[in-house]
Coordinates of C-alpha atoms in Angstrom, one line a residue:
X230 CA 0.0 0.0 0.0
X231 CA 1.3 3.3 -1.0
X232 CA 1.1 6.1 1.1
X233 CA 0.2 9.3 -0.5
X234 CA 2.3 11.4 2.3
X235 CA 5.1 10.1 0.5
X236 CA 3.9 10.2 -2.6
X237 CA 3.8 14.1 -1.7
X238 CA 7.5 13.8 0.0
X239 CA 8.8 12.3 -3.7
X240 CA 7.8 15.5 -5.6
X241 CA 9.5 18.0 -3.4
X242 CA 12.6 15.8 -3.0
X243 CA 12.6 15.0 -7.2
X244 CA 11.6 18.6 -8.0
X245 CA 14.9 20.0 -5.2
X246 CA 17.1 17.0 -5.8
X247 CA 17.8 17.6 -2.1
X248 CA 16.5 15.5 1.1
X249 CA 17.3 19.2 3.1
X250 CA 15.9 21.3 0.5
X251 CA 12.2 19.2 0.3
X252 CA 12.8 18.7 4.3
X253 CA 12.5 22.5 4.8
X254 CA 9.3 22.8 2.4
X255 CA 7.6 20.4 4.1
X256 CA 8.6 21.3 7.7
X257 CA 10.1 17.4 8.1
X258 CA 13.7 16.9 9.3
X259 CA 16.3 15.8 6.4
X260 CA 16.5 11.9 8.2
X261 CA 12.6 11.8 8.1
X262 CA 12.8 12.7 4.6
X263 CA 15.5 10.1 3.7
X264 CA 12.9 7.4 5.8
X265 CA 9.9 8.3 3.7
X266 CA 11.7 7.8 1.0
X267 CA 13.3 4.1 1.6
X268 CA 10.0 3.9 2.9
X269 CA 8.8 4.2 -0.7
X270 CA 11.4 2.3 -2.3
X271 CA 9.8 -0.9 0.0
X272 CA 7.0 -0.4 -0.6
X273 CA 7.0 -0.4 -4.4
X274 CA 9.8 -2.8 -5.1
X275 CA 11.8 0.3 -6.9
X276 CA 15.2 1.8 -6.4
X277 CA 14.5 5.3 -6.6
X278 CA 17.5 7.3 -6.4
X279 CA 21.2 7.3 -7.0
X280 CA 22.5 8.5 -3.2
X281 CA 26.1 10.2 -3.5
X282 CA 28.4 11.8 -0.8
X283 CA 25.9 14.8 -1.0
X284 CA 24.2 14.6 -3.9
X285 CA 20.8 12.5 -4.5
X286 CA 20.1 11.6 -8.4
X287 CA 16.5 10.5 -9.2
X288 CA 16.3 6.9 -11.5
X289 CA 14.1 6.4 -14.6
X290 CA 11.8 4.5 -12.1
X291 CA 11.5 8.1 -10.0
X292 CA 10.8 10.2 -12.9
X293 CA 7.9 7.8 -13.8
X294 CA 6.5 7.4 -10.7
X295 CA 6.5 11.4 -10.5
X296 CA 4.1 11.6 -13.3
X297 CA 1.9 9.1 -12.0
X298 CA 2.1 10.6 -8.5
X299 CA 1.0 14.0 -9.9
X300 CA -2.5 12.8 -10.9
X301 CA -2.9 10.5 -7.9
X302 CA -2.7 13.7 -5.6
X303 CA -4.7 15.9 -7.9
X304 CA -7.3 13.4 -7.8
X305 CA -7.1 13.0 -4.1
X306 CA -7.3 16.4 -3.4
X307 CA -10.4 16.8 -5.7
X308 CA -11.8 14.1 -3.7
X309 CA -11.0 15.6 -0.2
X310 CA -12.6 18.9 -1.0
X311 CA -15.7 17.7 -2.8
X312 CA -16.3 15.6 0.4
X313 CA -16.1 18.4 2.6
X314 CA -18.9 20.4 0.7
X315 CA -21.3 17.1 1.7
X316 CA -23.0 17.5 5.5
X317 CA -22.9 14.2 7.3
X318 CA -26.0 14.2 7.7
X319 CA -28.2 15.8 4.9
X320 CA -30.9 16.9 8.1
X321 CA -28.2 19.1 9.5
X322 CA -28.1 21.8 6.7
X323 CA -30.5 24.5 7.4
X324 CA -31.5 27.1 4.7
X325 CA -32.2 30.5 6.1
X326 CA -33.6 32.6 4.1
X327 CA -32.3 36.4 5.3
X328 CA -33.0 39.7 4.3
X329 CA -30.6 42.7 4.6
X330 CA -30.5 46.2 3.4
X331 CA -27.1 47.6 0.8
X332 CA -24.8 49.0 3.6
X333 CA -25.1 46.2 6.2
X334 CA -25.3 43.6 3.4
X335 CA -21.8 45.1 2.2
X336 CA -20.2 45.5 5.8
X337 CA -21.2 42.6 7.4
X338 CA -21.8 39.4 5.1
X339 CA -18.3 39.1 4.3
X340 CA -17.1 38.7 7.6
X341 CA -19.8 36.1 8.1
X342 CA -19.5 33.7 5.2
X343 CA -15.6 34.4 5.2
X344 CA -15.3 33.3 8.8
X345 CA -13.6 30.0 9.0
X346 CA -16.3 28.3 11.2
X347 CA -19.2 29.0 8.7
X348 CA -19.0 26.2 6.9
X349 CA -19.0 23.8 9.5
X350 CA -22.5 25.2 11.1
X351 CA -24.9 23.6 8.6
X352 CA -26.5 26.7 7.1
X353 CA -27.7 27.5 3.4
X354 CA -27.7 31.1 3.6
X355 CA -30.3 32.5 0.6
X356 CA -30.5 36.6 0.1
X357 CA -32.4 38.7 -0.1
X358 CA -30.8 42.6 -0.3
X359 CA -33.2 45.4 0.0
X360 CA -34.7 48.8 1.2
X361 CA -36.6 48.0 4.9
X362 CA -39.4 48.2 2.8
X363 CA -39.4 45.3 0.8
X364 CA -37.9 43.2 3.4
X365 CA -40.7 43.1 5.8
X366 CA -43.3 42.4 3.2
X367 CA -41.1 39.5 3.0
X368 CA -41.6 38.5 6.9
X369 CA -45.8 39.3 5.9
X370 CA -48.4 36.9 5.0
X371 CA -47.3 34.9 2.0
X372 CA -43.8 35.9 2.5
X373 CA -41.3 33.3 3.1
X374 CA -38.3 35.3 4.6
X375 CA -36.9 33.4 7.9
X376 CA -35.2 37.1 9.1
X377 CA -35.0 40.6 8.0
X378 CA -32.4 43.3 9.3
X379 CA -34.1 46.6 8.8
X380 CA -33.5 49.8 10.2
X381 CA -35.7 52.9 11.0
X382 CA -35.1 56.6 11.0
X383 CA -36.9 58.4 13.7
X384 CA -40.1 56.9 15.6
X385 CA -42.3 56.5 12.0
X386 CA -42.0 55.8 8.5
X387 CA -41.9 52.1 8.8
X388 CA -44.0 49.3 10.4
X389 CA -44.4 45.4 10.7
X390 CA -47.1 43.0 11.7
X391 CA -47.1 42.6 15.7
X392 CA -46.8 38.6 15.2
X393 CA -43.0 39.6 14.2
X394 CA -40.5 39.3 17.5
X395 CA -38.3 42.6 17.3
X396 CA -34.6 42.9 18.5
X397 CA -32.6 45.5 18.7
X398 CA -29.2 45.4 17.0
X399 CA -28.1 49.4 17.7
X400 CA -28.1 52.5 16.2
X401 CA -25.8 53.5 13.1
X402 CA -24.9 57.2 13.2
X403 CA -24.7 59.6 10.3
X404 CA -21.9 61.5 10.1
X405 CA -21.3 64.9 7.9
X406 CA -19.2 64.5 5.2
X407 CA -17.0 66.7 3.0
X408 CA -14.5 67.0 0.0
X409 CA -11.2 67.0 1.1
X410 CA -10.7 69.6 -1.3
X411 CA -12.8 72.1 0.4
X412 CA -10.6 74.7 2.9
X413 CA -11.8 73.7 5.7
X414 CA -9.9 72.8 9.1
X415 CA -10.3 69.3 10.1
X416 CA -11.0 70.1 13.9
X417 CA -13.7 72.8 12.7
X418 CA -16.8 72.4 14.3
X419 CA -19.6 73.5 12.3
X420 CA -22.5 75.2 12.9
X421 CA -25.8 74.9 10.7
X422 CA -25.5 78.2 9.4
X423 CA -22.1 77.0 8.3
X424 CA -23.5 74.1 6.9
X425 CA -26.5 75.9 4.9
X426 CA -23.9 77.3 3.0
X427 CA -23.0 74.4 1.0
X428 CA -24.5 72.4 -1.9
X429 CA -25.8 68.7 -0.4
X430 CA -26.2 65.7 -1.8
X431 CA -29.5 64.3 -0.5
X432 CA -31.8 61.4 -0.8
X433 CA -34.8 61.8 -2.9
X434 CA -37.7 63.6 -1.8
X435 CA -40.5 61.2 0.4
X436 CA -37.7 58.6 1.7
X437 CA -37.4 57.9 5.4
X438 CA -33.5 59.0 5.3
X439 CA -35.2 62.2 3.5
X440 CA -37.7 63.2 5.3
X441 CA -35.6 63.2 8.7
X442 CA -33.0 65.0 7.5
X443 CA -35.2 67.6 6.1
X444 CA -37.0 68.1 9.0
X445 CA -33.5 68.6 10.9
X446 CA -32.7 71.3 8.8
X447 CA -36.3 72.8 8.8
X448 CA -35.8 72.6 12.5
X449 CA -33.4 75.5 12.6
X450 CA -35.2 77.0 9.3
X451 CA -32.4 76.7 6.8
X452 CA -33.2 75.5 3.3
X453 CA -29.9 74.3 1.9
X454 CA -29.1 73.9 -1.7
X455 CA -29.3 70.4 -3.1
X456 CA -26.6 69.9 -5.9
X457 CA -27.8 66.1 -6.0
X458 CA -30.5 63.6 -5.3
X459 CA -28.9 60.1 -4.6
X460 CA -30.5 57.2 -2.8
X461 CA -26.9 55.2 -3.4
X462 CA -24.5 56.1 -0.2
X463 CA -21.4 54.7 -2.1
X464 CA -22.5 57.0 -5.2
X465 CA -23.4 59.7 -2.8
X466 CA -19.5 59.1 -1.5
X467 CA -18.0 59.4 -5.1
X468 CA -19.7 62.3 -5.6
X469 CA -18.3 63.9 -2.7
X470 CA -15.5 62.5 -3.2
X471 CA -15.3 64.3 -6.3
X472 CA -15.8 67.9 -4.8
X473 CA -20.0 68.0 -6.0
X474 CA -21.2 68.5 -2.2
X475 CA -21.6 67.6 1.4
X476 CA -23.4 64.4 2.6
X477 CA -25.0 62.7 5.4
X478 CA -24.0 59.1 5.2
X479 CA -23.9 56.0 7.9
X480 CA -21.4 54.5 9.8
X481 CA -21.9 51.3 7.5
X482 CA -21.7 52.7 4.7
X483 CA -18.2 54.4 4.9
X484 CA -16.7 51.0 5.5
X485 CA -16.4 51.4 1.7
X486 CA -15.6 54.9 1.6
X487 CA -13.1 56.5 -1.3
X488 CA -10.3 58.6 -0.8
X489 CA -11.0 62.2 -1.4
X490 CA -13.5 63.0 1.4
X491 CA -13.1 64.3 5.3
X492 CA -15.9 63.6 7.9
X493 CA -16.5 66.8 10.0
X494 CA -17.6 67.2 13.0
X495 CA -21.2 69.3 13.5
X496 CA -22.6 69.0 17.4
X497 CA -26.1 70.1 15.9
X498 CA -26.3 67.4 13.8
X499 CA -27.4 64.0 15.8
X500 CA -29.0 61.6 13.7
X501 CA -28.9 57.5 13.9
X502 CA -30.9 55.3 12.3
X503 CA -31.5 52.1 14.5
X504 CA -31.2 48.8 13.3
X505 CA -33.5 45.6 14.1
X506 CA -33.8 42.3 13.1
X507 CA -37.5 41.0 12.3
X508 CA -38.2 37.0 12.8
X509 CA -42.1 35.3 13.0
X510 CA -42.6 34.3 16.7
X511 CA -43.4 30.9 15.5
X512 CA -40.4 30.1 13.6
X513 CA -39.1 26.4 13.7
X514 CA -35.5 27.0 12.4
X515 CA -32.9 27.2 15.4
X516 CA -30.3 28.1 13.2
X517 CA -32.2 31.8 12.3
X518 CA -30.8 32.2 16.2
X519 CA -27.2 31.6 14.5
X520 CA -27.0 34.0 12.3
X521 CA -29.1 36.4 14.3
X522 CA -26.0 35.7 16.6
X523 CA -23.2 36.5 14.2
X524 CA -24.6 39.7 13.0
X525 CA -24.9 41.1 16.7
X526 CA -21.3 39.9 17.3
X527 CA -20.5 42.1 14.1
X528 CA -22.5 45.1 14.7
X529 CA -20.9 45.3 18.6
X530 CA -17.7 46.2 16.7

């Protein structure tokens, strides 16, 4: 029976032509390399190398074993990794159908299927990425989302059915952001008169985002000038970015952000949109408790 550890041995030692040089690659010692190898040998009935004072010369029988060897371990390895894709026990893998709006979609799923225990917890994550809107007619009657991450600007705008259990993620804060370009300090803090001054990117007209900021700036009675509608936070970045205007963007979303652009800081400005997760009281998948679990761990960073 041939062992396919030193099958793996006799390509770095014929490839180097050294027991020392394939020792190092593999993290073996030169004698362990030299026992694989007359293990080998034994095993196959084949004299496999020519052994000088300090030199080792691979035989015809080497070289040909070699190219056999290559696509015994290619195989091998196709094998080990298509196995590992296939649960144990088919039962065990639970799809979860999640929804997720843009900017925690972009910050936070990453780290979650990148994460090197992911695999190994049985779940068939399915997406769905969307405005708070559309994801909680998803949680409705005749929708068949398993969890929805929402979030919600200011005490209205947005409501669920009362058979959905609620959780409280926390809040993202908005922050005021600026062209590098423009000649302002970077310890300035900024009143709203300041602030009226300058052309804003905004989000269109009748959004929840919208309508809050609007009535901030209402608040104090200052109509600003809008060089841009944009419902987009990383186009609402480039465009900054690129000198058009001042912004009002998330925490989330500049995890993403360009270069070009300074955040400022304005004490009059305090906005934050919470975020939730959504689940049906009744659900029967304990693995929605998972991945609720994962994105809490993220958003606490």
């Amino acid at each position: 029976m041939i062992n396919p550890v030193h099958l793996r041995t006799l390509l770095e030692v014929v490839a180097h032509r050294s027991f020392a040089t394939a020792a190092t690659r593999l993290g073996y010692t030169a004698s362990a390399v030299s026992q694989q190898m007359t293990a080998l040998e034994r095993s196959t009935g084949t004299t496999l190398f020519v052994r000088g004072a300090r030199s080792i010369t691979p035989t015809p029988g080497a070289l040909r074993m070699v190219r056999h060897a290559k696509r015994v371990l290619t195989d091998l390895d196709a094998l080990m990794a298509d196995v590992a894709t296939i649960s144990t026990d088919a039962t065990d893998l639970e799809e979860i159908k999640l929804g997720i709006f843009p900017s925690l979609a972009t910050y936070a799923l990453p780290q979650i299927l990148k994460a090197p225990d992911w695999a190994s917890l049985g779940i068939n994550l399915r997406l769905w990425i969307g405005e708070p809107q559309q994801t909680v007619a998803g949680l409705g009657t005749g929708g068949d989302l398993d969890l929805a991450l929402i979030f919600q600007v200011g005490p209205g705008g947005l409501s669920w059915p009362a058979s959905l259990e609620r959780t409280w993620l926390g809040d993202d804060q908005f922050r005021v952001v600026i062209p590098a370009s423009w000649p302002i300090a970077d310890d300035s803090q900024l009143t709203v008169d300041q602030l009226a001054e300058w052309p804003w990117i905004f989000h269109h007209p009748g959004t929840s985002d919208a309508t809050l900021i609007s009535r901030l700036f209402s608040s104090y009675n200052i109509h600003p000038q809008v060089a841009a509608y944009c419902d987009d936070f990383n186009a609402s970045l480039s465009l900054v970015s690129s000198g058009l205007g001042a912004a009002l963007v998330p925490d989330l979303a500049m995890a993403n952000a360009p270069e070009g652009l300074r955040i400022i800081d304005a004490p009059e400005i305090r906005l934050a949109r919470s975020i939730f997760a959504l689940k049906p009281e009744n659900s029967k998948k304990p693995k929605v408790a998972l991945v609720l679990d994962r994105l809490a761990q993220i958003l606490a960073q």
